[in-house]
Amino acid sequence: MLNEERWLPEALAAMRAQETDGELEFLFADGGSTDRTREILDRTARADGRIRVLDNPRRVTPSGLNVALGQARGDYVARMDAHSFYPPDYLRRAVERLRRGDTRWVSGPVIPRPIGRVSRALALALTTPLGHGGARKWAGEGTAEEVDLDTGVFGGVWRRETVMAYGGWDEHWPQNQDAELAGRFLGRGERLVCLSAMGAQYVPRDTLRGLWRQYRNYGFYRVATARRHPHSMRRSHVLPPALVLTLAAAVVAPRRPRRLARAGVGLYAALLAREAGRAGRHGAGPGDALTVPLVLAAMHLGNGVGVLRGVARFGLPGAAVARAAGLRGLARKLAPPPADVYAPSLGDRCA
């Protein structure tokens, strides 16, 4: 966590209200907050001996997770973010599901909790295929009681020994670290289970600029994840960079491909307009409905720019692209060596 004073009291209350049949401890890894975060935590810790506050000097999420993992004493560990709000039976349901023995990673879907026009439009957008892109970690559209996740994941609960055996979170992934860890699990044939009853609320970005930056970072590290774990890429991951390239071609390409690109841009604009109309028909106010296309465009273009930047930085994830295209033989030839896939660079910090 870092500077979470606005949401921390409510998040703390939700965590302390967890129902379990065993003892709990709460480990907070602070990346050097300059607001009242530490004051709130220290005051709460004096009243609740289960709370321990740890320092995260590297100041990024995966290092904070590893700091807490290294200090954890329980049989089970759960990642719970400081601006998210979990149902009281979140931990109990997860542990009960883990004890069945057919999965070692249990999580719940994400439920956006809007705080303004942009985040309200985002919540609407994430109920559509254009918004969630096929990822099943998002709540909505009749979420099934239990689904197996193929890539998308939001936090989770594990046996501590399991996460330690996998080396913890890779600290080269300040974004998408859960997706990278999920790639290691899935690469070894593990099953990731999402329970609808474990749905947790989170506070989304409420500015278009913040949303664009968030999805740009997702796209950037999605490339790194796809290079390490080719099976983590879906066909939908290729669409945002294709959209960015189509927009560029609509401006600078030679005449004939420029016309085709402009037709593609027109089709995309029509799809965005359709989503605005759909939101209006489902009861959204005019302002929120008209913001849905802007939100979708910020998500898609931010992600697409991030992917292209990631390709420039990490190289093309050829095996992942080939696999997404159905070229399994080529994907196997281009796949990285197993040693590169399953050895987290900084996981030994947890030992």
Coordinates of C-alpha atoms in Angstrom, one line a residue:
M1 CA 0.0 0.0 0.0
L2 CA 1.0 3.6 -0.5
N3 CA -1.0 6.7 0.6
E4 CA -4.3 4.9 1.1
E5 CA -5.7 7.0 3.9
R6 CA -8.9 7.7 2.0
W7 CA -10.0 4.1 1.8
L8 CA -7.9 2.4 4.4
P9 CA -10.4 2.7 7.4
E10 CA -13.1 0.9 5.4
A11 CA -10.7 -1.7 4.0
L12 CA -9.4 -2.3 7.5
A13 CA -12.9 -2.8 8.9
A14 CA -13.7 -5.4 6.1
M15 CA -10.5 -7.3 6.8
R16 CA -11.0 -7.4 10.5
A17 CA -14.5 -8.6 10.0
Q18 CA -13.3 -11.8 8.3
E19 CA -15.0 -15.0 9.5
T20 CA -12.6 -18.0 9.9
D21 CA -12.3 -21.1 12.1
G22 CA -8.7 -20.2 13.0
E23 CA -6.4 -17.4 13.9
L24 CA -5.7 -14.4 11.7
E25 CA -2.8 -12.0 11.2
F26 CA -2.9 -8.9 9.0
L27 CA 0.4 -7.8 7.4
F28 CA 0.5 -4.4 5.9
A29 CA 3.5 -3.6 3.6
D30 CA 3.9 0.2 3.4
G31 CA 5.9 1.7 0.5
G32 CA 6.7 4.9 2.4
S33 CA 3.3 6.6 2.7
T34 CA 3.4 10.4 3.2
D35 CA -0.3 10.8 4.2
R36 CA -2.0 9.5 7.4
T37 CA -1.8 5.8 6.3
R38 CA 0.8 4.9 8.9
E39 CA -1.0 6.9 11.6
I40 CA -4.3 5.0 10.9
L41 CA -2.5 1.6 10.9
D42 CA -0.5 2.3 14.1
R43 CA -3.6 3.4 16.0
T44 CA -5.5 0.3 14.8
A45 CA -2.6 -2.0 15.6
R46 CA -2.5 -0.8 19.2
A47 CA -6.1 -1.9 19.5
D48 CA -5.7 -5.1 17.5
G49 CA -2.6 -7.3 18.1
R50 CA -3.2 -9.2 14.9
I51 CA -2.0 -6.3 12.8
R52 CA 1.7 -5.9 11.9
V53 CA 3.0 -3.0 9.8
L54 CA 6.0 -3.7 7.6
D55 CA 8.3 -1.5 5.5
N56 CA 8.5 -2.0 1.7
P57 CA 11.7 -0.1 0.8
R58 CA 11.5 -1.0 -2.9
R59 CA 8.1 0.7 -3.0
V60 CA 6.5 -1.5 -5.7
T61 CA 3.6 -4.0 -5.2
P62 CA 5.4 -7.3 -5.8
S63 CA 8.2 -6.4 -3.3
G64 CA 5.6 -5.5 -0.7
L65 CA 3.9 -8.8 -1.3
N66 CA 7.2 -10.7 -0.9
V67 CA 8.0 -8.8 2.3
A68 CA 4.6 -9.8 3.8
L69 CA 5.0 -13.4 2.5
G70 CA 8.4 -13.7 4.2
Q71 CA 6.9 -12.6 7.5
A72 CA 3.7 -14.6 7.3
R73 CA 3.2 -17.3 9.9
G74 CA -0.1 -18.8 8.9
D75 CA -0.9 -22.0 6.9
Y76 CA -2.8 -19.9 4.3
V77 CA -2.0 -16.4 2.8
A78 CA -4.3 -14.0 1.0
R79 CA -3.6 -11.0 -1.1
M80 CA -6.0 -8.2 0.0
D81 CA -5.5 -4.7 -1.5
A82 CA -5.8 -1.6 0.6
H83 CA -8.4 0.1 -1.7
S84 CA -10.6 -3.0 -2.0
F85 CA -13.4 -4.3 0.1
Y86 CA -13.9 -8.0 0.8
P87 CA -17.0 -9.8 1.9
P88 CA -16.8 -11.2 5.5
D89 CA -16.7 -14.8 4.3
Y90 CA -14.0 -14.2 1.7
L91 CA -11.2 -16.1 3.6
R92 CA -13.5 -18.8 5.0
R93 CA -14.9 -19.7 1.6
A94 CA -11.4 -19.7 0.0
V95 CA -9.9 -22.0 2.7
E96 CA -12.9 -24.4 2.5
R97 CA -12.4 -24.5 -1.3
L98 CA -8.6 -25.1 -1.1
R99 CA -9.2 -27.9 1.4
R100 CA -11.0 -29.9 -1.3
G101 CA -7.6 -30.4 -2.9
D102 CA -8.3 -30.0 -6.6
T103 CA -6.9 -26.4 -6.8
R104 CA -4.2 -24.4 -5.1
W105 CA -5.4 -20.9 -6.1
V106 CA -8.8 -19.6 -5.2
S107 CA -10.0 -16.0 -5.9
G108 CA -13.1 -14.1 -6.5
P109 CA -14.4 -11.7 -9.3
V110 CA -13.8 -8.0 -9.3
I111 CA -16.8 -5.7 -8.6
P112 CA -16.1 -2.0 -9.5
R113 CA -17.4 0.5 -7.0
P114 CA -17.8 3.8 -8.8
I115 CA -17.1 7.1 -7.2
G116 CA -17.7 9.5 -10.2
R117 CA -18.8 9.7 -13.8
V118 CA -15.7 8.1 -15.3
S119 CA -15.7 5.2 -12.9
R120 CA -19.5 4.7 -13.3
A121 CA -18.9 4.5 -17.1
L122 CA -16.1 2.1 -16.5
A123 CA -18.4 -0.2 -14.4
L124 CA -20.8 -0.1 -17.3
A125 CA -18.1 -0.8 -19.8
L126 CA -16.7 -3.8 -17.9
T127 CA -20.1 -5.6 -18.4
T128 CA -19.5 -5.7 -22.1
P129 CA -17.2 -7.8 -24.3
L130 CA -15.6 -4.6 -25.5
G131 CA -14.7 -3.8 -21.9
H132 CA -13.7 -7.1 -20.3
G133 CA -12.2 -8.7 -23.4
G134 CA -13.3 -12.2 -22.4
A135 CA -11.5 -12.1 -19.0
R136 CA -13.7 -13.9 -16.5
K137 CA -12.4 -12.2 -13.4
W138 CA -15.0 -9.4 -13.8
A139 CA -18.3 -9.7 -12.1
G140 CA -21.4 -9.2 -14.1
E141 CA -23.4 -10.8 -16.9
G142 CA -24.5 -13.7 -14.7
T143 CA -21.2 -14.7 -13.2
A144 CA -21.2 -18.5 -12.7
E145 CA -20.9 -19.9 -9.2
E146 CA -17.5 -21.3 -10.0
V147 CA -15.3 -20.9 -13.1
D148 CA -11.8 -22.0 -14.0
L149 CA -9.6 -19.0 -14.9
D150 CA -7.4 -19.2 -18.0
T151 CA -5.4 -15.9 -17.5
G152 CA -7.3 -13.2 -15.7
V153 CA -7.0 -13.1 -11.9
F154 CA -7.6 -10.7 -9.0
G155 CA -5.5 -11.5 -6.0
G156 CA -6.3 -14.8 -4.4
V157 CA -5.8 -17.2 -1.4
W158 CA -3.2 -20.0 -1.3
R159 CA -1.5 -22.2 1.1
R160 CA 1.6 -20.3 2.2
E161 CA 3.9 -23.3 1.3
T162 CA 2.5 -23.2 -2.3
V163 CA 3.4 -19.6 -2.9
M164 CA 6.8 -20.1 -1.3
A165 CA 7.4 -23.1 -3.6
Y166 CA 6.7 -20.9 -6.6
G167 CA 9.2 -18.3 -5.4
G168 CA 6.7 -15.5 -4.6
W169 CA 6.0 -12.6 -6.9
D170 CA 8.5 -11.6 -9.5
E171 CA 9.7 -8.1 -8.6
H172 CA 10.4 -7.2 -12.2
W173 CA 6.6 -7.0 -12.6
P174 CA 5.4 -3.8 -10.9
Q175 CA 2.2 -4.3 -12.9
N176 CA 0.6 -7.6 -13.9
Q177 CA 2.4 -9.5 -11.2
D178 CA -0.6 -11.7 -10.4
A179 CA -0.9 -12.5 -14.1
E180 CA 2.7 -13.5 -14.3
L181 CA 2.4 -15.7 -11.2
A182 CA -0.8 -17.2 -12.7
G183 CA 1.2 -18.0 -15.8
R184 CA 3.7 -20.0 -13.7
F185 CA 0.8 -21.9 -12.1
L186 CA -1.0 -22.6 -15.4
G187 CA 2.2 -23.6 -17.1
R188 CA 2.6 -26.4 -14.6
G189 CA -1.0 -27.6 -15.2
E190 CA -2.5 -26.0 -12.1
R191 CA -6.2 -25.1 -11.8
L192 CA -7.2 -21.6 -10.9
V193 CA -10.7 -21.3 -9.4
C194 CA -12.8 -18.2 -9.2
L195 CA -15.9 -18.3 -6.8
S196 CA -18.6 -15.7 -7.5
A197 CA -19.4 -15.6 -3.7
M198 CA -15.9 -14.2 -3.1
G199 CA -16.5 -11.1 -5.3
A200 CA -14.6 -8.1 -3.9
Q201 CA -15.3 -4.4 -4.5
Y202 CA -12.5 -2.1 -5.6
V203 CA -12.4 1.6 -6.4
P204 CA -11.5 2.2 -10.0
R205 CA -9.8 5.2 -11.6
D206 CA -12.1 8.1 -12.0
T207 CA -10.2 10.1 -14.7
L208 CA -9.7 9.3 -18.3
R209 CA -6.0 10.1 -18.0
G210 CA -5.6 7.8 -15.0
L211 CA -7.5 5.0 -16.8
W212 CA -5.3 5.4 -19.9
R213 CA -2.1 5.2 -17.9
Q214 CA -3.4 2.2 -16.0
Y215 CA -4.2 0.2 -19.1
R216 CA -1.0 1.4 -20.8
N217 CA 1.0 -0.1 -18.0
Y218 CA -1.1 -3.3 -18.2
G219 CA -0.3 -3.6 -21.9
F220 CA 3.4 -3.0 -21.4
Y221 CA 3.8 -5.8 -18.8
R222 CA 1.4 -8.0 -20.7
V223 CA 4.1 -8.3 -23.3
A224 CA 6.7 -9.4 -20.8
T225 CA 4.2 -11.9 -19.3
A226 CA 3.4 -13.3 -22.8
R227 CA 7.0 -13.7 -23.7
R228 CA 7.7 -15.7 -20.5
H229 CA 4.3 -17.5 -20.6
P230 CA 3.0 -17.8 -24.2
H231 CA -0.1 -19.7 -23.0
S232 CA -1.2 -16.5 -21.1
M233 CA -2.1 -14.6 -24.3
R234 CA -5.6 -14.6 -25.7
R235 CA -6.6 -13.5 -29.2
S236 CA -8.3 -10.5 -27.6
H237 CA -4.9 -9.2 -26.4
V238 CA -3.9 -8.6 -30.0
L239 CA -6.8 -6.3 -30.7
P240 CA -5.7 -3.1 -28.8
P241 CA -2.3 -2.8 -30.6
A242 CA -4.1 -3.6 -33.9
L243 CA -6.4 -0.7 -33.2
V244 CA -3.6 1.7 -32.5
L245 CA -1.8 0.6 -35.7
T246 CA -5.1 1.0 -37.7
L247 CA -5.5 4.5 -36.4
A248 CA -2.0 5.4 -37.4
A249 CA -2.5 3.8 -40.9
A250 CA -5.7 5.9 -41.3
V251 CA -3.5 9.0 -41.1
V252 CA -0.2 8.1 -42.7
A253 CA -0.6 5.0 -44.8
P254 CA -0.6 5.1 -48.6
R255 CA -4.0 5.8 -50.2
R256 CA -5.4 2.3 -50.6
P257 CA -4.5 0.9 -47.1
R258 CA -5.4 4.3 -45.7
R259 CA -9.0 3.8 -47.0
L260 CA -9.2 0.3 -45.5
A261 CA -7.9 1.7 -42.2
R262 CA -10.4 4.5 -42.1
A263 CA -13.2 2.0 -42.7
G264 CA -11.9 0.0 -39.7
V265 CA -11.8 3.1 -37.6
G266 CA -15.4 3.9 -38.7
L267 CA -16.5 0.4 -37.6
Y268 CA -14.8 0.8 -34.2
A269 CA -16.6 4.2 -33.8
A270 CA -19.9 2.5 -34.6
L271 CA -19.2 -0.2 -32.0
L272 CA -18.5 2.5 -29.4
A273 CA -21.7 4.4 -30.3
R274 CA -23.6 1.1 -29.9
E275 CA -22.3 0.7 -26.4
A276 CA -23.3 4.2 -25.4
G277 CA -26.8 3.4 -26.7
R278 CA -26.9 0.1 -24.8
A279 CA -25.9 1.9 -21.6
G280 CA -28.7 4.4 -22.1
R281 CA -31.3 1.7 -22.7
H282 CA -30.2 0.0 -19.4
G283 CA -30.9 3.0 -17.3
A284 CA -27.6 4.9 -17.3
G285 CA -27.9 8.7 -17.3
P286 CA -27.0 10.6 -20.4
G287 CA -23.7 11.8 -19.1
D288 CA -22.6 8.3 -18.0
A289 CA -23.8 6.7 -21.3
L290 CA -21.9 9.2 -23.4
T291 CA -18.8 8.7 -21.2
V292 CA -18.8 4.9 -21.9
P293 CA -17.2 5.3 -25.4
L294 CA -14.5 7.6 -24.0
V295 CA -13.7 5.0 -21.3
L296 CA -13.6 2.2 -23.8
A297 CA -11.3 4.2 -26.1
A298 CA -9.0 5.1 -23.2
M299 CA -8.8 1.4 -22.1
H300 CA -8.2 0.1 -25.7
L301 CA -5.8 2.8 -26.9
G302 CA -3.9 2.9 -23.6
N303 CA -3.5 -0.9 -23.7
G304 CA -2.5 -0.8 -27.3
V305 CA 0.1 1.8 -26.9
G306 CA 1.5 -0.1 -23.8
V307 CA 1.7 -3.3 -25.9
L308 CA 3.6 -1.6 -28.6
R309 CA 6.0 -0.1 -26.1
G310 CA 6.4 -3.5 -24.5
V311 CA 7.3 -5.0 -27.9
A312 CA 9.9 -2.3 -28.4
R313 CA 11.3 -2.9 -24.9
F314 CA 11.0 -6.7 -24.5
G315 CA 10.7 -7.9 -28.1
L316 CA 7.8 -9.6 -29.9
P317 CA 6.2 -12.5 -28.0
G318 CA 6.3 -14.7 -31.0
A319 CA 5.4 -17.9 -29.3
A320 CA 2.4 -16.3 -27.7
V321 CA 1.2 -14.7 -30.9
A322 CA 1.6 -18.0 -32.8
R323 CA -0.3 -19.8 -30.1
A324 CA -3.2 -17.2 -30.1
A325 CA -3.3 -17.6 -33.9
G326 CA -3.7 -21.4 -33.6
L327 CA -0.2 -22.2 -34.9
R328 CA 0.7 -24.6 -32.1
G329 CA 3.7 -26.2 -33.9
L330 CA 5.3 -22.8 -34.5
A331 CA 4.5 -21.7 -30.9
R332 CA 6.3 -24.8 -29.5
K333 CA 9.4 -23.9 -31.6
L334 CA 9.4 -20.3 -30.4
A335 CA 8.6 -21.1 -26.7
P336 CA 11.2 -20.0 -24.1
P337 CA 13.3 -22.6 -22.3
P338 CA 11.5 -24.0 -19.2
A339 CA 14.2 -22.6 -16.9
D340 CA 13.4 -19.1 -18.1
V341 CA 9.7 -19.6 -17.5
Y342 CA 9.6 -20.9 -14.0
A343 CA 12.5 -19.2 -12.2
P344 CA 11.4 -15.9 -10.7
S345 CA 14.3 -13.4 -10.6
L346 CA 13.8 -12.2 -7.0
G347 CA 11.6 -14.8 -5.4
D348 CA 14.5 -16.0 -3.2
R349 CA 13.9 -12.8 -1.1
C350 CA 11.0 -14.7 0.4
A351 CA 13.1 -17.6 1.7

